[in-house]
Short mmCIF file of N, CA and C and ligand atoms in Angstrom, two decimals:
data_model
loop_
_atom_site.label_atom_id
_atom_site.label_comp_id
_atom_site.label_asym_id
_atom_site.label_seq_id
_atom_site.Cartn_x
_atom_site.Cartn_y
_atom_site.Cartn_z
N MET W 8 -7.81 60.35 31.12
CA MET W 8 -6.28 60.12 31.30
C MET W 8 -5.30 59.01 30.85
N PRO W 9 -3.55 58.88 30.20
CA PRO W 9 -3.56 58.27 30.07
C PRO W 9 -3.25 57.26 30.43
N TRP W 10 -2.20 56.13 29.83
CA TRP W 10 -1.30 54.73 30.81
C TRP W 10 -1.08 54.62 29.98
N PHE W 11 0.17 54.47 30.52
CA PHE W 11 1.36 52.97 29.33
C PHE W 11 1.65 51.95 30.05
N ARG W 12 2.26 50.59 29.07
CA ARG W 12 2.75 49.86 29.87
C ARG W 12 4.42 49.72 29.43
N ASN W 13 5.29 49.70 30.27
CA ASN W 13 6.86 50.38 29.28
C ASN W 13 7.62 48.87 29.35
N HIS W 14 8.23 48.77 27.92
CA HIS W 14 8.67 47.25 28.10
C HIS W 14 10.56 48.04 28.11
N TYR W 15 11.03 47.57 29.02
CA TYR W 15 12.66 48.12 28.69
C TYR W 15 13.71 46.35 28.93
N VAL W 16 14.18 46.88 28.97
CA VAL W 16 15.58 46.57 27.68
C VAL W 16 17.05 47.27 29.20
N CYS W 17 18.04 46.44 29.67
CA CYS W 17 18.70 47.51 30.27
C CYS W 17 20.69 46.55 29.62
N THR W 18 20.68 48.32 29.20
CA THR W 18 21.52 47.33 28.56
C THR W 18 23.19 47.14 28.96
N SER W 19 23.33 46.81 30.65
CA SER W 19 24.23 46.47 31.50
C SER W 19 24.95 45.46 32.37
N CYS W 20 22.82 44.69 32.23
CA CYS W 20 23.08 43.00 32.39
C CYS W 20 22.12 42.55 32.13
N ASP W 21 21.57 43.22 30.58
CA ASP W 21 20.56 42.67 29.32
C ASP W 21 19.21 42.58 30.46
N GLY W 22 18.62 42.49 31.88
CA GLY W 22 17.46 42.75 32.56
C GLY W 22 16.03 42.89 31.29
N HIS W 23 15.46 42.47 31.65
CA HIS W 23 14.12 43.02 30.46
C HIS W 23 13.20 42.69 32.10
N TRP W 24 12.11 44.31 31.79
CA TRP W 24 11.62 43.81 32.74
C TRP W 24 10.24 45.27 32.36
N LEU W 25 9.26 44.68 32.50
CA LEU W 25 7.84 45.97 31.75
C LEU W 25 7.54 46.86 33.19
N ALA W 26 7.09 47.77 33.06
CA ALA W 26 5.81 47.70 34.41
C ALA W 26 4.64 49.21 33.69
N GLU W 27 4.16 49.71 33.92
CA GLU W 27 3.38 50.53 33.78
C GLU W 27 2.79 51.93 33.94
N HIS W 28 3.43 52.80 33.70
CA HIS W 28 3.41 53.79 33.74
C HIS W 28 2.72 55.55 33.22
N ALA W 29 2.03 56.22 33.87
CA ALA W 29 1.41 57.54 33.56
C ALA W 29 2.08 58.54 31.62
N GLU W 30 3.08 57.45 31.93
CA GLU W 30 4.13 58.20 30.74
C GLU W 30 4.89 57.30 30.39
N ALA W 31 5.65 57.78 28.86
CA ALA W 31 6.12 56.80 28.32
C ALA W 31 8.07 57.02 29.05
N MET W 32 7.53 56.62 30.44
CA MET W 32 9.18 56.99 31.08
C MET W 32 10.58 56.24 31.23
N GLU W 33 11.44 57.43 31.60
CA GLU W 33 13.04 56.33 31.73
C GLU W 33 12.83 55.82 33.22
N ALA W 34 13.15 54.74 33.67
CA ALA W 34 12.67 53.55 34.50
C ALA W 34 14.49 53.41 34.72
N ASP W 35 14.26 52.54 36.56
CA ASP W 35 16.18 52.11 37.13
C ASP W 35 15.88 50.42 36.68
N CYS W 36 16.10 49.88 36.34
CA CYS W 36 16.94 48.43 36.05
C CYS W 36 16.77 48.37 37.76
N PRO W 37 15.77 46.55 37.79
CA PRO W 37 14.73 46.17 38.99
C PRO W 37 16.87 45.69 39.74
N HIS W 38 17.12 44.74 38.34
CA HIS W 38 18.17 44.01 38.02
C HIS W 38 19.50 44.14 39.12
N CYS W 39 20.18 45.15 38.20
CA CYS W 39 21.25 46.02 38.48
C CYS W 39 21.41 47.07 38.73
N ARG W 40 19.78 48.18 39.21
CA ARG W 40 19.38 49.82 39.79
C ARG W 40 20.99 50.00 38.32
N ALA W 41 20.84 50.02 36.78
CA ALA W 41 21.84 51.46 36.16
C ALA W 41 20.15 52.61 35.89
N TYR W 42 20.82 53.57 36.08
CA TYR W 42 20.17 54.99 35.78
C TYR W 42 19.48 55.01 34.65
N GLY W 43 18.17 55.21 34.71
CA GLY W 43 18.14 56.21 33.45
C GLY W 43 17.44 54.79 32.54
N VAL W 44 16.91 53.66 32.62
CA VAL W 44 17.12 52.77 31.17
C VAL W 44 15.55 53.18 30.24
N ALA W 45 15.41 53.67 28.83
CA ALA W 45 14.18 54.67 28.36
C ALA W 45 13.59 53.01 27.72
N PRO W 46 12.20 53.15 27.68
CA PRO W 46 11.87 51.82 27.37
C PRO W 46 11.96 51.90 25.64
N TYR W 47 12.08 50.97 25.40
CA TYR W 47 12.17 50.63 23.27
C TYR W 47 11.18 50.42 23.22
N ARG W 48 10.41 50.00 24.23
CA ARG W 48 8.45 50.04 23.26
C ARG W 48 7.61 50.82 24.94
N SER W 49 6.08 51.13 24.06
CA SER W 49 5.43 52.12 24.92
C SER W 49 3.55 51.09 24.12
N ASP W 50 3.62 50.08 25.40
CA ASP W 50 1.69 49.76 24.89
C ASP W 50 0.92 51.24 25.47
N ASP W 51 0.31 51.71 24.66
CA ASP W 51 -0.41 52.75 25.03
C ASP W 51 -2.15 52.37 25.48
N TRP W 52 -1.69 52.25 26.26
CA TRP W 52 -2.87 51.19 27.38
C TRP W 52 -4.41 52.00 27.91
N THR W 53 -4.05 53.67 27.78
CA THR W 53 -5.09 54.97 28.43
C THR W 53 -6.38 53.90 27.47
N CYS W 54 -6.62 53.57 27.13
CA CYS W 54 -7.66 52.68 26.32
C CYS W 54 -7.30 51.11 26.82
N VAL W 55 -8.62 49.92 27.37
CA VAL W 55 -8.95 49.23 26.42
C VAL W 55 -9.34 48.07 26.42
N ILE W 56 -10.25 46.87 24.97
CA ILE W 56 -11.04 46.59 25.55
C ILE W 56 -11.39 45.52 25.38
N GLU W 57 -12.03 44.67 26.43
CA GLU W 57 -12.12 44.12 27.01
C GLU W 57 -13.65 42.74 26.60
N PRO W 58 -14.32 41.96 26.48
CA PRO W 58 -15.47 40.45 26.04
C PRO W 58 -16.04 41.34 26.43
N LEU W 59 -17.77 40.94 27.08
CA LEU W 59 -18.36 41.53 27.28
C LEU W 59 -19.71 41.00 27.04
N GLY W 60 -19.78 39.95 27.24
CA GLY W 60 -20.98 39.28 26.93
C GLY W 60 -21.34 38.73 25.44
N LYS W 61 -21.48 39.15 24.90
CA LYS W 61 -21.26 38.68 23.31
C LYS W 61 -21.13 39.24 22.73
N GLY W 62 -20.34 40.60 23.56
CA GLY W 62 -19.97 41.99 22.74
C GLY W 62 -18.26 42.54 23.52
N PHE W 63 -17.87 43.84 22.49
CA PHE W 63 -16.81 43.43 22.96
C PHE W 63 -17.53 45.54 24.29
N VAL W 64 -16.14 45.69 25.21
CA VAL W 64 -16.63 47.26 25.42
C VAL W 64 -15.82 47.84 25.71
N VAL W 65 -15.44 49.37 25.47
CA VAL W 65 -14.26 49.31 25.69
C VAL W 65 -13.81 50.27 27.38
N LEU W 66 -13.32 50.50 27.60
CA LEU W 66 -12.78 50.48 29.26
C LEU W 66 -11.70 51.64 28.91
N GLU W 67 -11.86 53.65 29.15
CA GLU W 67 -10.38 54.13 29.74
C GLU W 67 -10.06 54.43 30.73
N CYS W 68 -8.82 54.90 30.95
CA CYS W 68 -8.25 54.73 32.16
C CYS W 68 -9.10 56.51 32.57
N THR W 69 -9.61 56.68 33.85
CA THR W 69 -10.06 57.96 33.82
C THR W 69 -9.84 58.51 35.05
N ARG W 70 -9.08 57.93 35.63
CA ARG W 70 -7.69 58.45 36.59
C ARG W 70 -6.59 57.44 37.58
N VAL W 71 -5.45 57.39 38.12
CA VAL W 71 -4.38 56.69 38.75
C VAL W 71 -4.82 57.22 39.59
N ASN W 72 -4.83 56.05 40.87
CA ASN W 72 -5.23 55.74 42.21
C ASN W 72 -3.68 55.40 42.18
N ALA W 73 -3.38 55.44 43.58
CA ALA W 73 -2.37 54.77 44.54
C ALA W 73 -2.28 52.75 44.31
N HIS W 74 -3.17 52.56 43.77
CA HIS W 74 -2.87 51.02 43.26
C HIS W 74 -2.97 51.09 41.68
N GLY W 75 -2.99 51.83 41.59
CA GLY W 75 -3.41 51.62 39.95
C GLY W 75 -3.35 52.82 39.12
N PRO W 76 -4.22 52.02 37.45
CA PRO W 76 -5.31 53.22 36.88
C PRO W 76 -6.64 52.36 37.36
N ASP W 77 -7.79 53.38 37.13
CA ASP W 77 -8.71 52.45 37.61
C ASP W 77 -10.25 53.59 36.21
N TYR W 78 -10.34 52.34 34.97
CA TYR W 78 -10.35 51.60 34.85
C TYR W 78 -12.79 52.44 34.37
N LYS W 79 -12.99 53.25 33.44
CA LYS W 79 -14.54 52.76 32.87
C LYS W 79 -15.21 52.78 31.51
N ARG W 80 -16.30 52.21 31.76
CA ARG W 80 -16.98 51.75 31.02
C ARG W 80 -17.96 52.62 30.08
N ARG W 81 -16.48 52.42 28.69
CA ARG W 81 -17.48 53.70 27.55
C ARG W 81 -18.11 53.48 26.72
N LYS W 82 -18.14 52.29 26.27
CA LYS W 82 -19.16 52.27 25.29
C LYS W 82 -18.93 50.54 25.20
N ARG W 83 -19.90 49.80 24.85
CA ARG W 83 -20.48 48.17 24.46
C ARG W 83 -19.86 48.30 22.82
N PHE W 84 -19.42 47.67 22.20
CA PHE W 84 -19.97 47.42 20.30
C PHE W 84 -19.92 45.82 19.87
N PRO W 85 -20.13 45.23 19.31
CA PRO W 85 -20.15 43.74 18.63
C PRO W 85 -18.91 42.88 18.38
N THR W 86 -18.71 43.63 17.95
CA THR W 86 -17.27 43.03 17.86
C THR W 86 -15.85 43.68 18.07
N ARG W 87 -14.36 43.00 17.96
CA ARG W 87 -14.03 43.80 18.68
C ARG W 87 -12.99 45.26 17.54
N GLU W 88 -13.62 44.09 16.57
CA GLU W 88 -13.03 45.77 15.49
C GLU W 88 -13.34 47.03 15.50
N ALA W 89 -14.46 46.74 15.61
CA ALA W 89 -15.40 47.76 15.40
C ALA W 89 -15.42 49.09 17.09
N ALA W 90 -14.87 47.71 18.65
CA ALA W 90 -13.76 49.39 19.52
C ALA W 90 -12.91 49.39 18.76
N GLN W 91 -12.24 48.77 18.63
CA GLN W 91 -10.49 49.56 17.93
C GLN W 91 -10.77 50.65 16.78
N GLU W 92 -11.99 50.29 16.43
CA GLU W 92 -11.86 51.58 15.15
C GLU W 92 -12.46 53.30 16.58
N PHE W 93 -13.37 52.86 17.18
CA PHE W 93 -14.07 52.97 17.55
C PHE W 93 -12.54 54.21 19.15
N ILE W 94 -11.80 53.95 19.53
CA ILE W 94 -10.51 54.14 20.01
C ILE W 94 -8.92 54.86 19.13
N LYS W 95 -8.99 54.43 17.80
CA LYS W 95 -8.21 54.73 16.68
C LYS W 95 -9.02 56.61 16.74
N SER W 96 -9.86 56.72 16.01
CA SER W 96 -11.33 57.47 15.73
C SER W 96 -11.48 58.52 17.44
N ARG W 97 -10.58 58.02 18.58
CA ARG W 97 -10.70 58.30 19.51
C ARG W 97 -9.05 59.48 19.48
N ALA W 98 -8.50 58.89 19.38
CA ALA W 98 -6.79 59.21 19.41
C ALA W 98 -6.42 59.47 18.00
N ALA W 99 -7.61 60.69 16.97
CA ALA W 99 -6.88 60.71 16.05
C ALA W 99 -7.42 62.33 16.17
ZN1 LIG E 26 20.20 45.90 34.76
#
């Protein structure tokens, strides 16, 4: 299931903030309460790479509960590059 880290800049107060959501959604400014600020950037965190032993493991967000995303281990790779290739091939 998709998971994103969204980056926001409020044009009303120049406030910056980050928030994680299941989509690249608009949000209200936590500083001045401006309504419906669109993210200027969204990082796709559906799949993330973590070091594990001598290699790397790809984690995929399988569901989202009240505490946030729940990641499950998908596959191990000897290098970070191989893990990135795996994620790219899934997105294609
Ligand atoms: Zn603001």
